[in-house]
Amino acid sequence: MKLTIEFGGGLELLCDSVKIHKVNVELKNGEKKLTMKDLLAWVGSNLIKERPEMFMKGDSVRPGVLVLVNDCDWELSGQLDTTLEDEDVVVFISTLHGG
Amino acid sequence: MENGDTKPRRAGGRLCCLCNNRRAALKRPKTLEQICRECFYEVFEEEIHQVIVDNQLFKPGERIGIGASGGKDSTVLAYVLSELNRRHNYGLDLFLLSVDEGITGYRDDSLETVKRNEVQYGLPLKIVSYKDLYGWTMDEIVKMIGLKNNCTFCGVFRRQALDRGAALLKVDKLVTGHNADDIAETVLLNILRGDVARYELLLEIEQMYCNYNRRRRANSEMQTFQNLNLICTYAYFKRLDYFSTECIYSPNAYRGFAREFIKDLERMRPRAILDIIKSGEDFRIATTTKMPEQGNCARCGYISSQKWCKACVLLEGLNRGLPKIGIGRSRGIDNDHQKEMKRSNGSKNIESKQCGTLDF
Ligand SMILES: [Zn+2]
Ligand SMILES: [Zn+2]
Ligand SMILES: [Zn+2]
């Protein structure tokens, strides 16, 4: 599944200072859909290069990280249960960095 | 679904409660209404406008300085204020005012952001530096005092530097941007410490998201705060250019317990942040702590309740090679220095505060 992942608000520093990542996420064997929960695990092991605790807490994002799916706060689409589709744009913004 | 630039989500894309027309993009923490991006801009900006109008913050023809650090709070403030000034014909002359603390790899980079903002928003920029005002950069101060109390120096010097910059720009008022989360964190820490009387510090930063004039404090009674999440969302949607690296001398500014606690509360109850601020205000009203009388520093003339202002006390210590003068509690300071402290400034000294939470 082709997705665009964007980091902002300082989170890009955790992935070699690259803000926008065009990625192709393989669905797990037998799975038909990809949820945000799956994507977070994928991002954690494929894009985040350092200090993962700044990004994740448990199986979700750390409090203080905003998540937008297609420019819509993921709280409106079910957070971890949000299902993703091809060409979706997922944005992570840290609210905790800087003044 | 007519939001041209974003891909509509299939099922479940709710419509905005306000316009009933576009797809909702976020939930308002105050009301839990789901609103679209356009209505969010409107609500966010007009809330600030309303506070300005209700409190008659500005008069036509006034020169207004905006404290600009390059961070999200001040960037959003500068953008919104220049929009409102145009939209509602405030008739204000707006200026950006930045402080260069002299922190290599941090402030020099964030000042580049402010210089871009100068062009993007068409607002003239003035930069005042610690080096020029005090003869010391933060890099030099840290080299001398280490990393223990550096944020005390940073905070005290910054507030005064802003005021001096304001005087140089001849502005009538200086506005600084603070987000509700920072204010709530400070309120919470003060309450937890049982130190309800620490209003000097609280007063400095409680004064809202959008206003305040340091020289005429009486004028700063009104407040409005925008939640950090909203500020960041606004900045993202508007593609505002801000700097988001932490100060290299306080890299842990936001990892404290109070902040995590506040973010957890907010998750359960989005209004929690505003409620904490409200209880801070109630505390303040309920206690009749006398504010120290304001006079002027005998040395530099800056507003001060003591003979010397805090910046002058700290500076004296630096210049005499006794940098602990004026810092924190007496722990670790020998008798000589204690006497020194009493002579120069008998007041309770502000505790070393992470400068991140005092940023403007
Ligand atoms: Zn709407
Ligand atoms: Zn600092
Ligand atoms: Zn002074």
Short mmCIF file of C-alpha atoms and ligand atoms in Angstrom, two decimals:
data_model
loop_
_atom_site.label_atom_id
_atom_site.label_comp_id
_atom_site.label_asym_id
_atom_site.label_seq_id
_atom_site.Cartn_x
_atom_site.Cartn_y
_atom_site.Cartn_z
CA MET A 1 0.00 0.00 0.00
CA LYS A 2 1.43 3.36 -1.04
CA LEU A 3 1.36 5.98 1.69
CA THR A 4 2.84 9.39 2.37
CA ILE A 5 4.17 9.81 5.89
CA GLU A 6 5.08 13.28 7.11
CA PHE A 7 6.85 14.30 10.32
CA GLY A 8 6.76 17.78 11.80
CA GLY A 9 7.34 19.85 14.91
CA GLY A 10 10.75 18.30 15.51
CA LEU A 11 9.82 14.63 15.02
CA GLU A 12 11.69 14.66 11.73
CA LEU A 13 14.86 14.81 13.81
CA LEU A 14 14.17 11.19 14.78
CA CYS A 15 14.36 10.11 11.16
CA ASP A 16 17.45 11.72 9.70
CA SER A 17 15.72 15.11 9.45
CA VAL A 18 13.62 13.91 6.51
CA LYS A 19 10.09 15.32 6.77
CA ILE A 20 8.23 13.58 3.96
CA HIS A 21 8.51 9.88 3.28
CA LYS A 22 6.80 8.20 0.33
CA VAL A 23 6.57 4.60 1.42
CA ASN A 24 5.17 1.29 0.36
CA VAL A 25 3.87 -0.75 3.27
CA GLU A 26 3.38 -4.46 2.64
CA LEU A 27 0.26 -5.94 4.18
CA LYS A 28 0.95 -8.80 6.51
CA ASN A 29 0.20 -12.28 5.21
CA GLY A 30 -3.51 -12.88 5.03
CA GLU A 31 -4.41 -9.34 6.15
CA LYS A 32 -6.74 -7.39 3.91
CA LYS A 33 -6.52 -4.02 5.57
CA LEU A 34 -3.96 -1.81 7.25
CA THR A 35 -4.85 0.02 10.44
CA MET A 36 -3.05 2.91 12.13
CA LYS A 37 -1.97 0.44 14.77
CA ASP A 38 -0.17 -1.60 12.13
CA LEU A 39 1.28 1.51 10.56
CA LEU A 40 2.67 2.81 13.86
CA ALA A 41 4.53 -0.44 14.40
CA TRP A 42 5.82 -0.25 10.84
CA VAL A 43 6.93 3.39 11.22
CA GLY A 44 8.57 2.58 14.54
CA SER A 45 10.74 -0.10 13.02
CA ASN A 46 11.31 1.34 9.55
CA LEU A 47 11.46 5.14 9.75
CA ILE A 48 12.37 6.11 13.31
CA LYS A 49 16.13 5.97 13.63
CA GLU A 50 16.70 7.27 17.14
CA ARG A 51 14.98 7.94 20.49
CA PRO A 52 11.84 5.91 19.69
CA GLU A 53 10.44 6.87 23.11
CA MET A 54 9.95 10.39 21.73
CA PHE A 55 7.50 8.95 19.23
CA MET A 56 5.82 5.92 20.77
CA LYS A 57 4.43 5.07 24.17
CA GLY A 58 3.08 1.52 24.40
CA ASP A 59 1.47 0.69 21.08
CA SER A 60 0.32 4.25 20.40
CA VAL A 61 1.99 7.61 19.90
CA ARG A 62 3.41 9.43 22.86
CA PRO A 63 1.03 11.98 24.42
CA GLY A 64 1.82 15.29 22.77
CA VAL A 65 2.12 13.86 19.26
CA LEU A 66 -0.68 14.94 16.93
CA VAL A 67 -1.79 12.53 14.24
CA LEU A 68 -3.61 13.62 11.10
CA VAL A 69 -4.91 11.18 8.50
CA ASN A 70 -5.68 13.00 5.26
CA ASP A 71 -5.66 16.30 7.16
CA CYS A 72 -8.14 15.07 9.71
CA ASP A 73 -7.35 14.51 13.39
CA TRP A 74 -7.24 10.76 13.91
CA GLU A 75 -9.51 11.15 16.95
CA LEU A 76 -12.34 11.60 14.47
CA SER A 77 -11.50 8.46 12.54
CA GLY A 78 -10.95 6.02 15.39
CA GLN A 79 -7.29 6.56 16.33
CA LEU A 80 -5.50 3.18 16.31
CA ASP A 81 -8.45 1.53 14.57
CA THR A 82 -8.43 3.96 11.65
CA THR A 83 -8.14 1.95 8.44
CA LEU A 84 -5.85 3.24 5.78
CA GLU A 85 -6.25 3.19 2.03
CA ASP A 86 -3.87 3.48 -0.84
CA GLU A 87 -2.45 7.03 -1.31
CA ASP A 88 -3.46 8.15 2.19
CA VAL A 89 -1.38 10.87 3.84
CA VAL A 90 -0.48 10.40 7.51
CA VAL A 91 1.09 13.29 9.45
CA PHE A 92 2.77 13.15 12.86
CA ILE A 93 3.49 16.45 14.62
CA SER A 94 5.21 16.80 17.93
CA THR A 95 3.68 19.56 20.03
CA LEU A 96 6.39 19.24 22.65
CA HIS A 97 9.44 20.66 20.95
CA GLY A 98 10.55 24.23 21.16
CA GLY A 99 8.68 27.31 22.30
CA MET B 1 -17.14 16.25 0.06
CA GLU B 2 -15.74 19.29 -1.56
CA ASN B 3 -12.47 19.85 0.14
CA GLY B 4 -10.48 20.12 -3.03
CA ASP B 5 -6.95 19.56 -1.83
CA THR B 6 -7.48 16.59 0.45
CA LYS B 7 -8.65 13.17 -0.42
CA PRO B 8 -12.05 12.60 1.09
CA ARG B 9 -12.25 9.64 3.43
CA ARG B 10 -14.90 7.19 2.54
CA ALA B 11 -17.54 6.23 5.08
CA GLY B 12 -17.72 8.04 8.38
CA GLY B 13 -16.44 11.44 7.29
CA ARG B 14 -18.66 13.58 9.47
CA LEU B 15 -19.75 17.04 8.45
CA CYS B 16 -18.67 20.16 10.31
CA CYS B 17 -21.06 21.18 13.13
CA LEU B 18 -20.70 24.84 12.28
CA CYS B 19 -21.11 25.08 8.52
CA ASN B 20 -22.72 21.71 7.95
CA ASN B 21 -21.01 21.75 4.64
CA ARG B 22 -17.42 20.57 4.78
CA ARG B 23 -15.83 17.51 6.28
CA ALA B 24 -14.86 17.86 9.96
CA ALA B 25 -11.11 17.93 10.57
CA LEU B 26 -10.81 18.20 14.34
CA LYS B 27 -12.63 18.42 17.63
CA ARG B 28 -12.74 21.69 19.57
CA PRO B 29 -11.45 20.98 23.07
CA LYS B 30 -13.78 23.56 24.60
CA THR B 31 -17.01 22.27 23.17
CA LEU B 32 -16.12 18.90 21.62
CA GLU B 33 -17.75 20.08 18.40
CA GLN B 34 -16.32 18.56 15.27
CA ILE B 35 -15.39 21.32 12.90
CA CYS B 36 -13.82 21.69 9.47
CA ARG B 37 -10.55 23.35 8.67
CA GLU B 38 -12.06 26.63 7.45
CA CYS B 39 -14.33 26.97 10.48
CA PHE B 40 -11.37 26.15 12.72
CA TYR B 41 -9.39 29.08 11.30
CA GLU B 42 -12.39 31.32 11.82
CA VAL B 43 -13.01 30.20 15.41
CA PHE B 44 -9.33 30.29 16.36
CA GLU B 45 -8.69 33.76 14.96
CA GLU B 46 -11.95 35.34 16.03
CA GLU B 47 -11.52 34.08 19.59
CA ILE B 48 -8.34 36.11 19.77
CA HIS B 49 -10.03 39.06 18.08
CA GLN B 50 -12.84 38.95 20.63
CA VAL B 51 -10.41 39.12 23.53
CA ILE B 52 -8.65 42.07 21.92
CA VAL B 53 -11.92 43.90 21.39
CA ASP B 54 -13.51 43.07 24.76
CA ASN B 55 -10.45 44.26 26.61
CA GLN B 56 -9.67 47.19 24.35
CA LEU B 57 -6.13 45.96 24.14
CA PHE B 58 -5.05 48.21 21.32
CA LYS B 59 -5.78 51.70 20.09
CA PRO B 60 -5.54 52.76 16.46
CA GLY B 61 -2.11 54.14 15.62
CA GLU B 62 -0.29 52.21 18.32
CA ARG B 63 3.06 50.56 17.73
CA ILE B 64 2.96 46.95 18.90
CA GLY B 65 5.98 44.72 19.39
CA ILE B 66 5.50 40.96 19.05
CA GLY B 67 8.00 38.86 20.97
CA ALA B 68 9.21 36.42 18.30
CA SER B 69 11.33 33.41 19.13
CA GLY B 70 10.76 31.56 15.89
CA GLY B 71 8.85 28.91 17.86
CA LYS B 72 5.25 27.93 17.20
CA ASP B 73 3.57 30.10 19.83
CA SER B 74 5.08 33.35 18.70
CA THR B 75 4.94 32.46 15.02
CA VAL B 76 1.22 31.74 15.20
CA LEU B 77 0.69 34.91 17.25
CA ALA B 78 2.55 37.07 14.74
CA TYR B 79 0.63 35.55 11.84
CA VAL B 80 -2.80 35.86 13.47
CA LEU B 81 -2.19 39.37 14.74
CA SER B 82 -1.10 40.65 11.36
CA GLU B 83 -4.14 38.98 9.77
CA LEU B 84 -6.51 40.51 12.32
CA ASN B 85 -4.87 43.89 12.00
CA ARG B 86 -5.65 43.82 8.28
CA ARG B 87 -9.05 42.19 8.49
CA HIS B 88 -10.46 44.35 11.27
CA ASN B 89 -8.57 47.54 10.56
CA TYR B 90 -6.92 47.83 13.95
CA GLY B 91 -4.61 50.46 12.49
CA LEU B 92 -1.58 49.06 14.33
CA ASP B 93 2.06 49.20 13.37
CA LEU B 94 3.37 45.73 14.14
CA PHE B 95 6.99 44.81 14.74
CA LEU B 96 8.77 41.55 15.44
CA LEU B 97 11.15 41.65 18.38
CA SER B 98 13.64 38.84 18.91
CA VAL B 99 16.23 38.16 21.54
CA ASP B 100 19.53 36.64 20.57
CA GLU B 101 20.74 34.82 23.65
CA GLY B 102 23.93 33.79 21.91
CA ILE B 103 23.33 30.04 21.84
CA THR B 104 25.22 28.51 18.95
CA GLY B 105 23.29 25.84 17.09
CA TYR B 106 19.99 26.89 18.61
CA ARG B 107 19.20 30.56 18.64
CA ASP B 108 21.21 31.33 15.55
CA ASP B 109 19.09 28.78 13.69
CA SER B 110 15.78 29.95 15.13
CA LEU B 111 16.65 33.56 14.28
CA GLU B 112 16.87 32.45 10.66
CA THR B 113 13.23 31.40 11.00
CA VAL B 114 12.31 34.81 12.40
CA LYS B 115 14.12 36.50 9.53
CA ARG B 116 12.00 34.47 7.10
CA ASN B 117 8.88 35.46 9.07
CA GLU B 118 9.92 39.10 8.66
CA VAL B 119 9.65 38.64 4.91
CA GLN B 120 6.64 36.32 4.92
CA TYR B 121 4.46 38.58 7.09
CA GLY B 122 6.00 41.87 6.03
CA LEU B 123 6.74 42.89 9.62
CA PRO B 124 9.94 44.80 10.47
CA LEU B 125 12.26 42.86 12.78
CA LYS B 126 14.48 44.06 15.61
CA ILE B 127 16.97 41.72 17.27
CA VAL B 128 18.52 42.54 20.65
CA SER B 129 21.36 40.39 21.94
CA TYR B 130 22.53 39.38 25.40
CA LYS B 131 26.05 40.18 24.24
CA ASP B 132 25.14 43.80 23.49
CA LEU B 133 22.91 44.28 26.52
CA TYR B 134 24.88 42.40 29.16
CA GLY B 135 28.28 41.74 27.66
CA TRP B 136 27.76 37.98 27.89
CA THR B 137 26.36 35.37 25.52
CA MET B 138 24.57 32.35 26.96
CA ASP B 139 27.39 30.21 25.57
CA GLU B 140 29.85 32.21 27.68
CA ILE B 141 27.60 32.11 30.73
CA VAL B 142 27.24 28.35 30.49
CA LYS B 143 30.98 28.00 30.12
CA MET B 144 31.33 29.84 33.41
CA ILE B 145 28.44 28.48 35.48
CA GLY B 146 27.79 25.08 33.96
CA LEU B 147 24.39 23.62 33.19
CA LYS B 148 22.76 23.85 36.59
CA ASN B 149 21.20 27.30 36.83
CA ASN B 150 21.64 28.49 33.30
CA CYS B 151 17.91 28.73 32.66
CA THR B 152 17.54 31.22 35.52
CA PHE B 153 19.98 33.52 33.77
CA CYS B 154 18.34 32.86 30.45
CA GLY B 155 14.83 33.60 31.73
CA VAL B 156 15.65 36.73 33.72
CA PHE B 157 17.80 38.19 30.97
CA ARG B 158 15.29 37.39 28.28
CA ARG B 159 12.39 39.15 29.93
CA GLN B 160 14.43 42.24 30.47
CA ALA B 161 15.94 42.07 26.98
CA LEU B 162 12.43 42.04 25.52
CA ASP B 163 11.51 45.14 27.47
CA ARG B 164 14.66 46.92 26.41
CA GLY B 165 14.07 45.95 22.80
CA ALA B 166 10.54 47.29 23.16
CA ALA B 167 11.95 50.60 24.37
CA LEU B 168 14.39 50.73 21.44
CA LEU B 169 11.56 50.09 18.99
CA LYS B 170 9.48 52.71 20.80
CA VAL B 171 6.51 50.39 20.85
CA ASP B 172 3.50 51.19 23.02
CA LYS B 173 2.88 47.57 23.91
CA LEU B 174 4.63 44.26 23.76
CA VAL B 175 2.68 41.07 23.17
CA THR B 176 3.99 37.58 23.74
CA GLY B 177 2.47 34.24 22.84
CA HIS B 178 1.99 31.48 25.36
CA ASN B 179 0.06 28.29 24.95
CA ALA B 180 -2.48 27.00 27.42
CA ASP B 181 -0.50 23.84 28.15
CA ASP B 182 2.53 25.77 29.40
CA ILE B 183 0.37 27.98 31.59
CA ALA B 184 -1.49 24.96 32.99
CA GLU B 185 1.79 23.22 33.73
CA THR B 186 3.02 26.22 35.68
CA VAL B 187 -0.23 26.50 37.62
CA LEU B 188 -0.06 22.82 38.46
CA LEU B 189 3.54 22.96 39.60
CA ASN B 190 2.82 25.94 41.80
CA ILE B 191 -0.15 24.26 43.39
CA LEU B 192 1.74 21.00 43.88
CA ARG B 193 4.55 22.84 45.57
CA GLY B 194 1.99 24.47 47.82
CA ASP B 195 3.55 27.66 46.71
CA VAL B 196 0.48 29.63 45.88
CA ALA B 197 2.32 32.83 46.60
CA ARG B 198 4.72 32.52 43.75
CA TYR B 199 2.74 35.01 41.79
CA GLU B 200 5.58 37.03 40.61
CA LEU B 201 6.51 34.25 38.28
CA LEU B 202 2.95 33.27 37.57
CA LEU B 203 2.01 36.82 36.75
CA GLU B 204 4.77 37.01 34.25
CA ILE B 205 3.49 34.14 32.24
CA GLU B 206 -0.18 33.77 33.05
CA GLN B 207 -1.09 36.63 30.86
CA MET B 208 -2.54 34.66 28.12
CA TYR B 209 -2.00 33.60 24.69
CA CYS B 210 -2.25 36.94 23.18
CA ASN B 211 -1.64 40.10 25.05
CA TYR B 212 0.16 41.97 27.53
CA ASN B 213 2.06 44.96 28.33
CA ARG B 214 4.81 44.56 30.85
CA ARG B 215 5.16 48.18 31.69
CA ARG B 216 1.51 48.69 32.43
CA ARG B 217 0.63 45.53 34.20
CA ALA B 218 -2.74 46.81 35.31
CA ASN B 219 -3.77 46.46 31.72
CA SER B 220 -3.09 42.77 31.61
CA GLU B 221 -6.11 41.36 33.35
CA MET B 222 -7.73 39.71 30.37
CA GLN B 223 -6.71 36.33 29.16
CA THR B 224 -7.24 33.93 26.37
CA PHE B 225 -5.25 30.82 25.74
CA GLN B 226 -5.16 28.47 22.85
CA ASN B 227 -4.35 24.86 23.48
CA LEU B 228 -1.01 23.67 22.28
CA ASN B 229 -2.66 21.09 20.02
CA LEU B 230 -4.68 23.80 18.33
CA ILE B 231 -1.64 26.02 17.88
CA CYS B 232 0.30 23.18 16.28
CA THR B 233 -2.63 22.13 14.11
CA TYR B 234 -3.19 25.71 13.01
CA ALA B 235 0.50 26.14 12.20
CA TYR B 236 0.49 22.90 10.23
CA PHE B 237 -2.63 23.61 8.21
CA LYS B 238 -1.45 27.13 7.44
CA ARG B 239 2.00 25.82 6.62
CA LEU B 240 3.55 28.39 8.95
CA ASP B 241 7.31 28.31 9.11
CA TYR B 242 8.44 27.71 12.70
CA PHE B 243 11.46 26.36 14.46
CA SER B 244 11.03 23.32 16.66
CA THR B 245 14.35 22.34 18.14
CA GLU B 246 14.70 22.39 21.89
CA CYS B 247 17.12 24.71 23.60
CA ILE B 248 20.41 22.81 23.80
CA TYR B 249 20.86 23.98 27.38
CA SER B 250 17.54 22.62 28.61
CA PRO B 251 16.97 19.50 26.55
CA ASN B 252 14.62 18.01 29.11
CA ALA B 253 12.31 20.96 29.41
CA TYR B 254 9.25 19.02 28.40
CA ARG B 255 9.82 15.63 29.85
CA GLY B 256 8.63 16.39 33.32
CA PHE B 257 5.92 14.60 35.18
CA ALA B 258 3.57 17.57 35.17
CA ARG B 259 3.55 17.76 31.40
CA GLU B 260 2.86 14.05 30.92
CA PHE B 261 0.11 14.30 33.51
CA ILE B 262 -1.50 17.22 31.71
CA LYS B 263 -1.37 15.45 28.35
CA ASP B 264 -2.95 12.35 29.91
CA LEU B 265 -5.71 14.45 31.46
CA GLU B 266 -6.30 16.15 28.16
CA ARG B 267 -6.77 12.80 26.47
CA MET B 268 -9.51 11.87 28.89
CA ARG B 269 -11.06 15.29 28.99
CA PRO B 270 -10.03 17.86 26.39
CA ARG B 271 -11.18 20.79 28.53
CA ALA B 272 -8.84 19.81 31.36
CA ILE B 273 -6.10 22.25 30.37
CA LEU B 274 -8.41 25.24 30.39
CA ASP B 275 -9.91 24.07 33.67
CA ILE B 276 -6.52 23.92 35.34
CA ILE B 277 -5.82 27.48 34.28
CA LYS B 278 -9.20 28.51 35.65
CA SER B 279 -8.42 26.97 39.01
CA GLY B 280 -5.10 28.81 39.00
CA GLU B 281 -6.99 32.06 38.57
CA ASP B 282 -9.41 31.19 41.35
CA PHE B 283 -6.49 30.48 43.61
CA ARG B 284 -5.04 33.83 42.82
CA ILE B 285 -8.27 35.66 43.51
CA ALA B 286 -8.90 33.73 46.72
CA THR B 287 -5.53 34.60 48.19
CA THR B 288 -4.78 38.17 48.98
CA THR B 289 -1.07 38.02 48.56
CA LYS B 290 0.35 41.48 48.43
CA MET B 291 2.37 42.08 45.33
CA PRO B 292 5.66 43.75 46.17
CA GLU B 293 5.63 47.40 45.34
CA GLN B 294 7.21 48.17 42.01
CA GLY B 295 10.01 50.67 41.85
CA ASN B 296 13.02 50.97 39.61
CA CYS B 297 16.41 49.32 39.73
CA ALA B 298 18.98 51.71 41.16
CA ARG B 299 21.47 50.49 38.65
CA CYS B 300 19.76 50.15 35.29
CA GLY B 301 16.36 51.72 35.89
CA TYR B 302 14.42 48.57 34.98
CA ILE B 303 11.19 47.86 36.84
CA SER B 304 12.03 46.14 40.12
CA SER B 305 10.64 45.61 43.59
CA GLN B 306 14.15 45.55 45.04
CA LYS B 307 17.04 47.95 45.04
CA TRP B 308 18.58 46.12 42.13
CA CYS B 309 16.67 44.19 39.52
CA LYS B 310 17.31 40.48 39.15
CA ALA B 311 19.25 40.87 35.95
CA CYS B 312 21.65 43.33 37.61
CA VAL B 313 22.15 41.00 40.58
CA LEU B 314 22.90 38.07 38.30
CA LEU B 315 25.14 40.19 36.13
CA GLU B 316 27.08 41.48 39.10
CA GLY B 317 27.76 37.89 40.11
CA LEU B 318 28.96 36.98 36.65
CA ASN B 319 31.22 39.98 36.33
CA ARG B 320 32.75 39.38 39.74
CA GLY B 321 33.22 35.70 39.10
CA LEU B 322 30.64 34.77 41.76
CA PRO B 323 27.88 33.49 39.53
CA LYS B 324 25.87 31.91 42.32
CA ILE B 325 24.79 35.29 43.59
CA GLY B 326 21.10 35.63 43.08
CA ILE B 327 20.50 31.98 42.32
CA GLY B 328 18.00 29.77 44.06
CA ARG B 329 18.20 28.79 47.69
CA SER B 330 21.19 29.18 49.93
CA ARG B 331 22.17 25.55 49.56
CA GLY B 332 25.71 25.33 48.28
CA ILE B 333 26.44 28.99 48.78
CA ASP B 334 28.92 29.88 51.48
CA ASN B 335 28.37 32.59 54.05
CA ASP B 336 30.19 35.27 52.21
CA HIS B 337 28.00 34.91 49.23
CA GLN B 338 24.92 34.82 51.36
CA LYS B 339 25.79 38.17 52.85
CA GLU B 340 26.41 39.38 49.37
CA MET B 341 22.99 38.24 48.36
CA LYS B 342 21.30 39.97 51.26
CA ARG B 343 23.04 43.21 50.61
CA SER B 344 22.26 43.31 46.96
CA ASN B 345 18.86 41.73 46.81
CA GLY B 346 17.00 40.50 49.82
CA SER B 347 14.15 39.05 47.89
CA LYS B 348 13.25 35.45 47.50
CA ASN B 349 14.98 34.47 44.32
CA ILE B 350 13.12 32.80 41.58
CA GLU B 351 13.94 29.22 41.29
CA SER B 352 15.78 27.92 38.31
CA LYS B 353 13.05 27.39 35.79
CA GLN B 354 13.37 25.48 32.59
CA CYS B 355 13.54 28.20 30.04
CA GLY B 356 11.41 26.18 27.65
CA THR B 357 8.33 26.88 29.73
CA LEU B 358 9.07 30.56 29.84
CA ASP B 359 9.71 30.91 26.18
CA PHE B 360 7.83 33.58 24.38
ZN ZN C 1 -17.19 24.23 8.86
ZN ZN C 2 17.92 27.85 27.65
ZN ZN C 3 18.92 46.57 36.98
#
